[in-house]
Structure formats: structure tokens, C-alpha cells
Short mmCIF file of N, CA, C and O in Angstrom, two decimals:
data_model
loop_
_atom_site.label_atom_id
_atom_site.label_comp_id
_atom_site.label_asym_id
_atom_site.label_seq_id
_atom_site.Cartn_x
_atom_site.Cartn_y
_atom_site.Cartn_z
N MET A 1 174.29 78.34 114.42
CA MET A 1 173.74 77.11 114.95
C MET A 1 174.86 76.17 115.44
O MET A 1 174.69 75.44 116.39
N THR A 2 176.01 76.24 114.77
CA THR A 2 177.15 75.41 115.15
C THR A 2 177.64 75.75 116.55
O THR A 2 178.01 74.86 117.31
N ILE A 3 177.60 77.03 116.89
CA ILE A 3 178.03 77.45 118.23
C ILE A 3 177.11 76.85 119.29
O ILE A 3 177.57 76.39 120.34
N LEU A 4 175.81 76.83 119.03
CA LEU A 4 174.86 76.25 119.96
C LEU A 4 175.12 74.76 120.15
O LEU A 4 175.15 74.26 121.28
N TYR A 5 175.35 74.05 119.06
CA TYR A 5 175.67 72.62 119.15
C TYR A 5 176.96 72.39 119.93
O TYR A 5 177.05 71.49 120.75
N SER A 6 177.98 73.20 119.65
CA SER A 6 179.25 73.07 120.35
C SER A 6 179.07 73.30 121.85
O SER A 6 179.66 72.60 122.67
N TRP A 7 178.25 74.29 122.21
CA TRP A 7 177.98 74.58 123.61
C TRP A 7 177.28 73.39 124.28
O TRP A 7 177.63 72.98 125.39
N LEU A 8 176.29 72.83 123.60
CA LEU A 8 175.57 71.68 124.16
C LEU A 8 176.47 70.46 124.29
O LEU A 8 176.40 69.72 125.28
N ILE A 9 177.33 70.24 123.30
CA ILE A 9 178.28 69.12 123.36
C ILE A 9 179.22 69.32 124.55
O ILE A 9 179.50 68.38 125.31
N LEU A 10 179.70 70.54 124.74
CA LEU A 10 180.58 70.84 125.88
C LEU A 10 179.85 70.64 127.20
O LEU A 10 180.41 70.10 128.15
N ALA A 11 178.58 71.03 127.26
CA ALA A 11 177.80 70.84 128.49
C ALA A 11 177.64 69.35 128.80
O ALA A 11 177.78 68.94 129.96
N VAL A 12 177.40 68.55 127.79
CA VAL A 12 177.30 67.09 128.00
C VAL A 12 178.65 66.55 128.45
O VAL A 12 178.71 65.70 129.36
N ALA A 13 179.73 67.04 127.86
CA ALA A 13 181.07 66.59 128.26
C ALA A 13 181.34 66.95 129.72
O ALA A 13 181.90 66.13 130.47
N VAL A 14 180.96 68.14 130.14
CA VAL A 14 181.14 68.56 131.54
C VAL A 14 180.32 67.66 132.47
O VAL A 14 180.81 67.15 133.47
N TRP A 15 179.06 67.44 132.11
CA TRP A 15 178.17 66.64 132.95
C TRP A 15 178.66 65.20 133.05
O TRP A 15 178.73 64.63 134.14
N LEU A 16 179.03 64.61 131.91
CA LEU A 16 179.50 63.23 131.89
C LEU A 16 180.80 63.09 132.68
O LEU A 16 180.98 62.13 133.44
N THR A 17 181.69 64.05 132.55
CA THR A 17 182.95 64.03 133.29
C THR A 17 182.69 64.07 134.79
O THR A 17 183.32 63.33 135.56
N ALA A 18 181.75 64.90 135.21
CA ALA A 18 181.42 64.98 136.63
C ALA A 18 180.80 63.68 137.15
O ALA A 18 180.97 63.33 138.31
N GLN A 19 180.11 62.96 136.26
CA GLN A 19 179.53 61.67 136.66
C GLN A 19 180.61 60.60 136.82
O GLN A 19 180.48 59.70 137.65
N LEU A 20 181.66 60.71 136.02
CA LEU A 20 182.71 59.68 136.02
C LEU A 20 183.80 59.90 137.07
O LEU A 20 184.36 58.93 137.58
N LEU A 21 184.10 61.14 137.39
CA LEU A 21 185.22 61.45 138.29
C LEU A 21 184.73 61.88 139.67
O LEU A 21 183.96 62.83 139.80
N PRO A 22 185.20 61.23 140.73
CA PRO A 22 184.78 61.62 142.07
C PRO A 22 185.32 62.97 142.52
O PRO A 22 184.76 63.59 143.42
N GLY A 23 186.37 63.47 141.89
CA GLY A 23 186.95 64.75 142.28
C GLY A 23 186.36 65.94 141.55
O GLY A 23 186.80 67.06 141.74
N VAL A 24 185.35 65.67 140.70
CA VAL A 24 184.70 66.76 139.93
C VAL A 24 183.20 66.70 140.20
O VAL A 24 182.57 65.65 140.04
N LYS A 25 182.65 67.82 140.60
CA LYS A 25 181.21 67.91 140.88
C LYS A 25 180.62 69.08 140.10
O LYS A 25 181.20 70.17 140.05
N VAL A 26 179.45 68.85 139.50
CA VAL A 26 178.72 69.91 138.83
C VAL A 26 177.27 69.81 139.30
O VAL A 26 176.76 68.72 139.56
N SER A 27 176.62 70.95 139.46
CA SER A 27 175.27 70.98 140.01
C SER A 27 174.22 70.78 138.92
O SER A 27 173.57 71.71 138.49
N GLY A 28 174.09 69.54 138.46
CA GLY A 28 173.04 69.16 137.52
C GLY A 28 173.30 69.61 136.09
O GLY A 28 174.35 70.18 135.76
N ILE A 29 172.31 69.35 135.25
CA ILE A 29 172.41 69.70 133.83
C ILE A 29 172.45 71.22 133.66
O ILE A 29 173.21 71.74 132.84
N GLY A 30 171.64 71.94 134.42
CA GLY A 30 171.66 73.40 134.35
C GLY A 30 173.04 73.96 134.73
O GLY A 30 173.55 74.88 134.09
N GLY A 31 173.63 73.37 135.75
CA GLY A 31 174.98 73.76 136.15
C GLY A 31 175.99 73.46 135.07
O GLY A 31 176.91 74.24 134.83
N ALA A 32 175.82 72.33 134.39
CA ALA A 32 176.73 71.97 133.30
C ALA A 32 176.62 72.96 132.16
O ALA A 32 177.62 73.31 131.53
N LEU A 33 175.42 73.46 131.89
CA LEU A 33 175.24 74.46 130.84
C LEU A 33 175.95 75.77 131.21
O LEU A 33 176.59 76.38 130.35
N VAL A 34 175.83 76.17 132.47
CA VAL A 34 176.49 77.40 132.93
C VAL A 34 178.01 77.22 132.87
O VAL A 34 178.74 78.09 132.38
N VAL A 35 178.49 76.08 133.36
CA VAL A 35 179.94 75.81 133.35
C VAL A 35 180.46 75.78 131.91
O VAL A 35 181.51 76.35 131.62
N ALA A 36 179.72 75.14 131.00
CA ALA A 36 180.13 75.08 129.60
C ALA A 36 180.20 76.48 128.99
O ALA A 36 181.11 76.78 128.21
N LEU A 37 179.26 77.33 129.36
CA LEU A 37 179.25 78.69 128.83
C LEU A 37 180.48 79.47 129.33
O LEU A 37 181.20 80.08 128.54
N ILE A 38 180.73 79.41 130.63
CA ILE A 38 181.87 80.13 131.20
C ILE A 38 183.18 79.57 130.66
O ILE A 38 184.06 80.32 130.22
N PHE A 39 183.30 78.24 130.65
CA PHE A 39 184.52 77.61 130.15
C PHE A 39 184.74 77.94 128.67
O PHE A 39 185.86 78.23 128.26
N GLY A 40 183.67 77.87 127.89
CA GLY A 40 183.79 78.18 126.47
C GLY A 40 184.25 79.60 126.21
O GLY A 40 185.10 79.86 125.35
N ILE A 41 183.71 80.55 126.95
CA ILE A 41 184.10 81.95 126.80
C ILE A 41 185.55 82.14 127.22
O ILE A 41 186.33 82.81 126.53
N LEU A 42 185.95 81.55 128.35
CA LEU A 42 187.34 81.64 128.79
C LEU A 42 188.28 81.03 127.76
O LEU A 42 189.34 81.60 127.44
N ASN A 43 187.90 79.87 127.23
CA ASN A 43 188.74 79.20 126.24
C ASN A 43 188.88 80.06 124.99
O ASN A 43 189.96 80.18 124.43
N TRP A 44 187.82 80.69 124.58
CA TRP A 44 187.83 81.54 123.39
C TRP A 44 188.66 82.81 123.63
O TRP A 44 189.41 83.23 122.77
N LEU A 45 188.53 83.38 124.83
CA LEU A 45 189.23 84.64 125.12
C LEU A 45 190.71 84.45 125.43
O LEU A 45 191.54 85.21 124.94
N VAL A 46 191.05 83.48 126.28
CA VAL A 46 192.44 83.37 126.73
C VAL A 46 193.09 82.02 126.48
O VAL A 46 194.28 81.87 126.71
N GLY A 47 192.34 81.03 126.01
CA GLY A 47 192.90 79.70 125.78
C GLY A 47 194.04 79.73 124.79
O GLY A 47 195.10 79.13 125.01
N TRP A 48 193.87 80.45 123.70
CA TRP A 48 194.93 80.55 122.68
C TRP A 48 196.17 81.22 123.25
O TRP A 48 197.29 80.83 122.95
N LEU A 49 195.97 82.24 124.09
CA LEU A 49 197.10 82.96 124.68
C LEU A 49 197.89 82.06 125.62
O LEU A 49 199.12 82.04 125.58
N LEU A 50 197.20 81.31 126.47
CA LEU A 50 197.88 80.36 127.35
C LEU A 50 198.66 79.33 126.55
O LEU A 50 199.78 78.97 126.90
N PHE A 51 198.06 78.85 125.46
CA PHE A 51 198.72 77.88 124.60
C PHE A 51 200.03 78.44 124.06
O PHE A 51 201.07 77.78 124.09
N VAL A 52 199.98 79.67 123.56
CA VAL A 52 201.17 80.30 123.00
C VAL A 52 202.22 80.55 124.08
O VAL A 52 203.41 80.28 123.88
N VAL A 53 201.80 81.05 125.24
CA VAL A 53 202.74 81.32 126.33
C VAL A 53 203.43 80.03 126.78
O VAL A 53 204.66 80.00 126.98
N ILE A 54 202.66 78.95 126.92
CA ILE A 54 203.26 77.67 127.33
C ILE A 54 204.18 77.16 126.23
O ILE A 54 205.28 76.66 126.50
N GLY A 55 203.77 77.29 124.97
CA GLY A 55 204.61 76.86 123.85
C GLY A 55 205.94 77.59 123.82
O GLY A 55 207.00 76.97 123.64
N ILE A 56 205.90 78.88 124.00
CA ILE A 56 207.14 79.68 124.01
C ILE A 56 207.95 79.41 125.27
O ILE A 56 209.16 79.26 125.23
N GLY A 57 207.25 79.31 126.40
CA GLY A 57 207.93 79.08 127.68
C GLY A 57 208.65 77.75 127.75
O GLY A 57 209.61 77.59 128.51
N THR A 58 208.20 76.79 126.96
CA THR A 58 208.87 75.48 126.94
C THR A 58 209.84 75.38 125.76
O THR A 58 210.23 74.28 125.38
N LEU A 59 210.17 76.53 125.18
CA LEU A 59 211.11 76.60 124.05
C LEU A 59 210.66 75.75 122.86
O LEU A 59 211.47 75.09 122.20
N GLY A 60 209.37 75.74 122.63
CA GLY A 60 208.81 75.05 121.46
C GLY A 60 208.31 73.66 121.71
O GLY A 60 207.57 73.11 120.90
N VAL A 61 208.69 73.06 122.83
CA VAL A 61 208.24 71.69 123.13
C VAL A 61 206.71 71.67 123.26
O VAL A 61 206.05 70.72 122.84
N GLY A 62 206.15 72.73 123.82
CA GLY A 62 204.69 72.82 123.96
C GLY A 62 203.98 72.83 122.62
O GLY A 62 202.84 72.35 122.52
N PHE A 63 204.62 73.36 121.61
CA PHE A 63 204.02 73.34 120.27
C PHE A 63 204.13 71.95 119.64
O PHE A 63 203.23 71.49 118.96
N ILE A 64 205.27 71.29 119.87
CA ILE A 64 205.47 69.95 119.33
C ILE A 64 204.49 68.97 119.98
O ILE A 64 203.93 68.11 119.31
N LEU A 65 204.31 69.11 121.27
CA LEU A 65 203.36 68.27 122.01
C LEU A 65 202.05 69.03 122.23
O LEU A 65 201.57 69.17 123.35
N ALA A 66 201.49 69.49 121.14
CA ALA A 66 200.31 70.37 121.21
C ALA A 66 199.12 69.71 121.93
O ALA A 66 198.39 70.40 122.65
N PHE A 67 198.93 68.41 121.77
CA PHE A 67 197.81 67.76 122.43
C PHE A 67 197.94 67.85 123.94
O PHE A 67 196.97 68.15 124.64
N ALA A 68 199.13 67.66 124.47
CA ALA A 68 199.35 67.76 125.92
C ALA A 68 199.23 69.20 126.40
O ALA A 68 198.68 69.47 127.47
N THR A 69 199.68 70.13 125.58
CA THR A 69 199.56 71.55 125.92
C THR A 69 198.10 71.96 125.96
O THR A 69 197.68 72.70 126.85
N ARG A 70 197.29 71.48 125.02
CA ARG A 70 195.85 71.79 125.03
C ARG A 70 195.20 71.24 126.30
O ARG A 70 194.35 71.89 126.90
N TRP A 71 195.58 70.02 126.70
CA TRP A 71 195.03 69.45 127.94
C TRP A 71 195.41 70.28 129.14
O TRP A 71 194.59 70.52 130.02
N LEU A 72 196.66 70.74 129.17
CA LEU A 72 197.10 71.59 130.27
C LEU A 72 196.33 72.90 130.30
O LEU A 72 195.87 73.34 131.36
N VAL A 73 196.14 73.51 129.14
CA VAL A 73 195.37 74.77 129.05
C VAL A 73 193.93 74.52 129.51
O VAL A 73 193.37 75.31 130.28
N MET A 74 193.33 73.42 129.07
CA MET A 74 191.96 73.10 129.49
C MET A 74 191.88 72.92 131.00
O MET A 74 190.92 73.38 131.64
N ALA A 75 192.87 72.24 131.58
CA ALA A 75 192.88 72.02 133.03
C ALA A 75 192.98 73.35 133.78
O ALA A 75 192.26 73.57 134.76
N ILE A 76 193.84 74.24 133.30
CA ILE A 76 193.97 75.57 133.92
C ILE A 76 192.63 76.31 133.82
O ILE A 76 192.17 76.89 134.81
N LEU A 77 192.02 76.28 132.65
CA LEU A 77 190.76 76.99 132.48
C LEU A 77 189.62 76.36 133.27
O LEU A 77 188.71 77.06 133.73
N LEU A 78 189.68 75.04 133.46
CA LEU A 78 188.67 74.40 134.32
C LEU A 78 188.80 74.88 135.76
O LEU A 78 187.80 75.15 136.44
N LYS A 79 190.05 75.00 136.25
CA LYS A 79 190.24 75.51 137.61
C LYS A 79 189.80 76.96 137.73
O LYS A 79 189.22 77.36 138.74
N VAL A 80 190.04 77.75 136.70
CA VAL A 80 189.58 79.15 136.71
C VAL A 80 188.05 79.18 136.70
O VAL A 80 187.43 79.97 137.43
N THR A 81 187.43 78.31 135.90
CA THR A 81 185.97 78.23 135.88
C THR A 81 185.44 77.84 137.25
O THR A 81 184.43 78.39 137.71
N ASP A 82 186.13 76.91 137.91
CA ASP A 82 185.76 76.51 139.27
C ASP A 82 185.78 77.71 140.22
O ASP A 82 184.90 77.85 141.07
N LEU A 83 186.75 78.59 140.05
CA LEU A 83 186.84 79.78 140.90
C LEU A 83 185.73 80.79 140.59
O LEU A 83 185.31 81.54 141.46
N LEU A 84 185.26 80.82 139.33
CA LEU A 84 184.29 81.82 138.92
C LEU A 84 182.84 81.44 139.18
O LEU A 84 181.97 82.31 139.19
N THR A 85 182.57 80.16 139.39
CA THR A 85 181.18 79.75 139.61
C THR A 85 181.09 78.71 140.71
O THR A 85 182.01 77.92 140.91
N ASP A 86 179.95 78.73 141.40
CA ASP A 86 179.73 77.71 142.43
C ASP A 86 179.04 76.48 141.84
O ASP A 86 178.74 75.54 142.55
N LYS A 87 178.82 76.45 140.55
CA LYS A 87 178.19 75.31 139.87
C LYS A 87 179.18 74.17 139.62
O LYS A 87 178.79 73.08 139.29
N LEU A 88 180.47 74.46 139.77
CA LEU A 88 181.52 73.47 139.51
C LEU A 88 182.48 73.43 140.69
O LEU A 88 182.89 74.47 141.21
N THR A 89 182.84 72.21 141.09
CA THR A 89 183.83 72.03 142.14
C THR A 89 184.83 70.98 141.66
O THR A 89 184.44 69.87 141.32
N ILE A 90 186.10 71.36 141.62
CA ILE A 90 187.16 70.44 141.25
C ILE A 90 188.14 70.39 142.43
O ILE A 90 188.67 71.42 142.83
N ARG A 91 188.35 69.20 142.96
CA ARG A 91 189.14 69.05 144.18
C ARG A 91 190.60 69.44 144.06
O ARG A 91 191.18 69.96 145.01
N SER A 92 191.22 69.18 142.90
CA SER A 92 192.64 69.49 142.75
C SER A 92 192.97 69.70 141.28
O SER A 92 192.15 69.40 140.40
N PHE A 93 194.19 70.15 141.02
CA PHE A 93 194.60 70.34 139.63
C PHE A 93 194.73 68.99 138.92
O PHE A 93 194.47 68.89 137.73
N GLY A 94 195.10 67.96 139.65
CA GLY A 94 195.18 66.62 139.07
C GLY A 94 193.83 66.17 138.53
O GLY A 94 193.73 65.62 137.42
N TRP A 95 192.77 66.40 139.33
CA TRP A 95 191.42 66.07 138.86
C TRP A 95 191.04 66.93 137.65
O TRP A 95 190.39 66.46 136.72
N ALA A 96 191.47 68.18 137.65
CA ALA A 96 191.18 69.06 136.51
C ALA A 96 191.86 68.54 135.25
O ALA A 96 191.29 68.59 134.15
N PHE A 97 193.09 68.04 135.38
CA PHE A 97 193.81 67.53 134.22
C PHE A 97 193.13 66.28 133.66
O PHE A 97 192.95 66.15 132.45
N VAL A 98 192.73 65.36 134.54
CA VAL A 98 192.02 64.16 134.10
C VAL A 98 190.68 64.55 133.48
O VAL A 98 190.27 64.01 132.44
N ALA A 99 189.98 65.51 134.09
CA ALA A 99 188.71 65.99 133.55
C ALA A 99 188.90 66.58 132.16
O ALA A 99 188.07 66.37 131.26
N ALA A 100 189.99 67.32 131.97
CA ALA A 100 190.27 67.91 130.65
C ALA A 100 190.45 66.83 129.60
O ALA A 100 189.97 66.97 128.46
N MET A 101 191.09 65.73 129.96
CA MET A 101 191.27 64.63 129.00
C MET A 101 189.94 63.98 128.63
O MET A 101 189.66 63.74 127.46
N ILE A 102 189.10 63.75 129.63
CA ILE A 102 187.80 63.13 129.36
C ILE A 102 186.91 64.08 128.56
O ILE A 102 186.26 63.68 127.58
N MET A 103 186.89 65.36 128.95
CA MET A 103 186.08 66.33 128.21
C MET A 103 186.55 66.45 126.77
O MET A 103 185.74 66.58 125.85
N SER A 104 187.85 66.39 126.57
CA SER A 104 188.39 66.46 125.22
C SER A 104 187.91 65.27 124.38
O SER A 104 187.49 65.44 123.23
N ALA A 105 187.96 64.08 124.96
CA ALA A 105 187.53 62.89 124.24
C ALA A 105 186.03 62.93 123.93
O ALA A 105 185.60 62.68 122.80
N VAL A 106 185.22 63.26 124.94
CA VAL A 106 183.78 63.32 124.75
C VAL A 106 183.42 64.41 123.74
O VAL A 106 182.57 64.21 122.86
N GLY A 107 184.06 65.56 123.85
CA GLY A 107 183.79 66.66 122.92
C GLY A 107 184.16 66.32 121.49
O GLY A 107 183.43 66.63 120.56
N THR A 108 185.30 65.64 121.32
CA THR A 108 185.72 65.25 119.98
C THR A 108 184.73 64.28 119.35
O THR A 108 184.33 64.45 118.19
N VAL A 109 184.33 63.27 120.10
CA VAL A 109 183.36 62.30 119.58
C VAL A 109 182.02 62.99 119.30
O VAL A 109 181.40 62.76 118.25
N GLY A 110 181.57 63.83 120.22
CA GLY A 110 180.30 64.53 120.04
C GLY A 110 180.30 65.42 118.81
O GLY A 110 179.34 65.44 118.03
N GLU A 111 181.39 66.18 118.62
CA GLU A 111 181.46 67.04 117.45
C GLU A 111 181.53 66.22 116.15
O GLU A 111 180.92 66.57 115.16
N TYR A 112 182.24 65.11 116.18
CA TYR A 112 182.34 64.25 115.01
C TYR A 112 180.97 63.69 114.64
O TYR A 112 180.64 63.62 113.45
N LEU A 113 180.18 63.32 115.64
CA LEU A 113 178.88 62.71 115.37
C LEU A 113 177.80 63.73 115.00
O LEU A 113 176.90 63.43 114.23
N LEU A 114 177.87 64.94 115.57
CA LEU A 114 176.76 65.88 115.43
C LEU A 114 177.00 67.05 114.49
O LEU A 114 176.05 67.60 113.94
N LEU A 115 178.24 67.46 114.32
CA LEU A 115 178.50 68.65 113.51
C LEU A 115 178.86 68.28 112.08
O LEU A 115 179.45 67.23 111.84
N PRO A 116 178.52 69.13 111.13
CA PRO A 116 178.87 68.82 109.73
C PRO A 116 180.39 68.86 109.54
O PRO A 116 181.10 69.58 110.26
N PRO A 117 180.90 68.08 108.59
CA PRO A 117 182.36 68.07 108.35
C PRO A 117 182.89 69.47 108.08
O PRO A 117 182.25 70.27 107.40
N GLY A 118 184.07 69.74 108.62
CA GLY A 118 184.70 71.03 108.41
C GLY A 118 184.38 72.06 109.48
O GLY A 118 184.97 73.13 109.51
N SER A 119 183.44 71.77 110.37
CA SER A 119 183.08 72.76 111.40
C SER A 119 183.53 72.32 112.79
O SER A 119 183.13 72.91 113.77
N TYR A 120 184.36 71.29 112.90
CA TYR A 120 184.85 70.82 114.21
C TYR A 120 185.72 71.88 114.84
O TYR A 120 186.42 72.61 114.17
N GLY A 121 185.68 71.90 116.17
CA GLY A 121 186.55 72.81 116.92
C GLY A 121 186.07 74.24 116.96
O GLY A 121 186.80 75.13 117.31
N MET A 122 184.85 74.49 116.62
CA MET A 122 184.33 75.86 116.62
C MET A 122 184.11 76.30 118.04
O MET A 122 183.88 75.64 118.91
#
């Protein structure tokens, strides 16, 4: 059930981000659900690997600045999601990076409010 809640929180984060940023477009709530599903699967499959590669590639600075590295990984995965579906359009990598920051904030607040303690970040 936690995975379902996390998916819905991510979909709301995607939709809200698209409403706030002119460089990010998503095709409605249904599109946000599809984008959240694709993004979530990509993040689960390769997000950790990108994080490690960036951390090693920056000689450890990426690990020390883990929050910035996570935002960078999210931005990369958002652009990949944009390439994989026509439900999402992101004008540039800059917009993807800003979108990653907003999605991170919305997702964190959503998980804090809706998920039981200890299950955040699932």
C-alpha cells in the first residue's frame, strides 16, 4: 500500500510542478500518473547507479553534497522520462533541474503528511 501512496504523491508532485513551471508540461492528471510511473521505475532501476557514478566521478564531492546530487539525478531522469513518453514535455535541462527541486519538496511534504513514520522514501 505504501508503494501506491508513494506513486500517487509523485503524480501530484509532477502535476503541481507542471502547473507552476512554464517550461514543464504534462497532459493532465492521467498523464501525471503515467509520468510518475515511468519516472518511479527509472529512479528505482538506475537512479542509485547514477548517484554512485556522479559521486565517484566527482571524487566524493557528490556524496558530500548528496542533496544536490539527488536533484541532478532526478533532473536527468526527468529528461529521460520526457524522451520516453509524450505525456511530459520539458523545454530544457534547466527546467528539469528546477522541476526536480519542486518535485522533491512536494514529495517530501506529501510523504511526511500521508505515510506512516519510517516508510519515507519508498
